[in-house]
Short mmCIF file of C-alpha atoms in Angstrom, two decimals:
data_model
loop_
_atom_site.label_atom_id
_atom_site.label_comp_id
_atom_site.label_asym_id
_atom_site.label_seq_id
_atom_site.Cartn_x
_atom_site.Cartn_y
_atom_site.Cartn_z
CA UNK A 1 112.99 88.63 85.41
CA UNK A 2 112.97 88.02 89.06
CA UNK A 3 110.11 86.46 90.31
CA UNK A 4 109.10 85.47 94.32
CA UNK A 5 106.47 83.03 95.27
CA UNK A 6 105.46 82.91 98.84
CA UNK A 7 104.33 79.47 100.49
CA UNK A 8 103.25 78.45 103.67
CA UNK A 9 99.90 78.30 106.20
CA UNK A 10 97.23 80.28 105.62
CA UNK A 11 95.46 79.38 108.67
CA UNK A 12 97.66 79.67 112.36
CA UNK A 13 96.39 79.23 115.90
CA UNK A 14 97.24 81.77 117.98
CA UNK A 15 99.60 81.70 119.99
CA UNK A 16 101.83 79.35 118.00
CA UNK A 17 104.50 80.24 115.30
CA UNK A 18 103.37 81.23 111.80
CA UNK A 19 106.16 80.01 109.23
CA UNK A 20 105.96 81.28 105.60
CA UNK A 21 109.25 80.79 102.96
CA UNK A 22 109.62 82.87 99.58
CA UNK A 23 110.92 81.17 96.91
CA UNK A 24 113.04 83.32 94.59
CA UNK A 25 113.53 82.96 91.03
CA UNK A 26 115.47 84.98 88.51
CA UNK A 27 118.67 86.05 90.78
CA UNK A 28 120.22 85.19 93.65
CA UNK A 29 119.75 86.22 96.97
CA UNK A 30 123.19 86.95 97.31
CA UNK A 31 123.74 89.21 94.67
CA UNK A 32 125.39 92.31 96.08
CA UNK A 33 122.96 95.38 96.80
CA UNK A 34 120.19 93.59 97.31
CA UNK A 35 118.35 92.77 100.40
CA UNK A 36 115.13 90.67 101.14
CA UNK A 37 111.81 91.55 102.60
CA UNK A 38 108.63 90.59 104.78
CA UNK A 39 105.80 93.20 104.07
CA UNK A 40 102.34 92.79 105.39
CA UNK A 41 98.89 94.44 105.02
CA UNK A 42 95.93 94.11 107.30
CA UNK A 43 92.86 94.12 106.20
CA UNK A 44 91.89 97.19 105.78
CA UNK A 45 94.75 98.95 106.77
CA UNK A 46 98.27 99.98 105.24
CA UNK A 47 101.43 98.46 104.57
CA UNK A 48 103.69 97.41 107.39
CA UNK A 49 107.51 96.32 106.72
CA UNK A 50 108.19 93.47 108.95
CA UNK A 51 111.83 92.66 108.34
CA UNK A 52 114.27 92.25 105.93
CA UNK A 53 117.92 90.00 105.41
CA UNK A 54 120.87 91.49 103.26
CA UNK A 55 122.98 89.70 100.36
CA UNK A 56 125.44 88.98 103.24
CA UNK A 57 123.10 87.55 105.19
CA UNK A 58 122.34 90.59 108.00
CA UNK A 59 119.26 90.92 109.54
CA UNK A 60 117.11 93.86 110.58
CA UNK A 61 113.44 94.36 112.36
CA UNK A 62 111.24 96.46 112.60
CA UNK A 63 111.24 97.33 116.43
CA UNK A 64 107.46 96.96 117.43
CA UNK A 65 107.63 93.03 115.77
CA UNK A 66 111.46 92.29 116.90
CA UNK A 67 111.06 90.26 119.68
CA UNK A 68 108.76 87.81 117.75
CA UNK A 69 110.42 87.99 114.49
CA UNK A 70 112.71 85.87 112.89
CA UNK A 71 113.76 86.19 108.85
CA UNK A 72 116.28 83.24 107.84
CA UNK A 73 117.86 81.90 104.71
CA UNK A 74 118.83 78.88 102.70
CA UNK A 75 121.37 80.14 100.34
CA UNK A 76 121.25 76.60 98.18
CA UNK A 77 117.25 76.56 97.72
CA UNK A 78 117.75 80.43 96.77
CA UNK A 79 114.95 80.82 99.73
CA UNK A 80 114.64 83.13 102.55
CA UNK A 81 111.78 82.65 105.16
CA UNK A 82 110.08 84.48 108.16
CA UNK A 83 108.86 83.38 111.60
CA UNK A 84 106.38 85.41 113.76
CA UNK A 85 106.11 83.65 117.14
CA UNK A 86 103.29 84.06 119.46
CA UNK A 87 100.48 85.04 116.81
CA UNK A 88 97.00 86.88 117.42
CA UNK A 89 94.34 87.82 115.75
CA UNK A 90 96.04 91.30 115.36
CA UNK A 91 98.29 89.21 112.98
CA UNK A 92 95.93 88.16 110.47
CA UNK A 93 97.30 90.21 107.08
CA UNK A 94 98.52 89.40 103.20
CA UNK A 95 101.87 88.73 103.72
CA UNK A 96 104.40 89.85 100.83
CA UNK A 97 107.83 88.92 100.02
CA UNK A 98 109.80 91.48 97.81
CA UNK A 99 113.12 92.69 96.90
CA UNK A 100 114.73 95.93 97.85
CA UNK A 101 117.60 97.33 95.68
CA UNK A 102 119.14 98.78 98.42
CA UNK A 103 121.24 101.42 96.42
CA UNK A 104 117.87 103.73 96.65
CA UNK A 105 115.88 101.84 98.97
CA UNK A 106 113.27 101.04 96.40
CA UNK A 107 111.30 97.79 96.13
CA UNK A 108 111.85 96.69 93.01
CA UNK A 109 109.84 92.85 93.04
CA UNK A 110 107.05 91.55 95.03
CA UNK A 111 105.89 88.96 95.52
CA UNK A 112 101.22 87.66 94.89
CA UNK A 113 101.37 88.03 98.61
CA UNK A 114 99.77 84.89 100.90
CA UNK A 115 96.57 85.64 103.35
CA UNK A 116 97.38 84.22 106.68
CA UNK A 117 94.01 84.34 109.25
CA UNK A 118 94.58 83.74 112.82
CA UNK A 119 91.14 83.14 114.15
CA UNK A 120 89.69 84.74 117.06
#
């Protein structure tokens, strides 16, 4: 059973950096076929999928958060982690970690998710 636990601040400035890391458990993040996701929801609005780094380590953005995005790994902590630069308001959301078997493109684990609140 793969499990993914999310940790980091739940409370950023804006302006500054927010840093959160996912902890995986269960299987490896570089088990082919398998890639590794940021997801976030605002509140009251929809999901939005940030980013996401393969098995091999390749990266990919979503194109209105690529310039401040950043999704990085540590292979030996079995860890993968995301940094959104230059935060707002606008980026106050549950943040989600998950797993994507990328075969079909599914999302097969996620993680509790982590409320991050940049203040106004």
């Amino acid at each position: 059973q793969v499990q993914l636990q999310e940790s980091g601040p739940g409370l950023v400035k804006p302006s500054q950096t927010l840093s959160l890391t996912c902890t995986v458990s269960g299987g490896s993040i570089t088990t082919s076929n398998y890639a590794w996701s940021w997801i976030r929801q605002p509140p009251g609005k929809g999901l939005e999928w940030m980013g996401v780094i393969q098995y091999d380590g390749s990266t990919y953005y979503s194109p209105s958060l690529k310039s401040r995005t950043s999704i990085s790994r540590d292979t030996s902590k079995n860890q993968f982690s995301l940094q959104l630069s230059s935060v707002t308001p606008e980026d106050t959301a549950v943040y989600y970690c998950a797993r994507i078997y990328l075969v079909v493109g599914t999302v097969g684990y996620w993680g509790q998710g982590t409320q991050v609140t940049v203040p106004s």
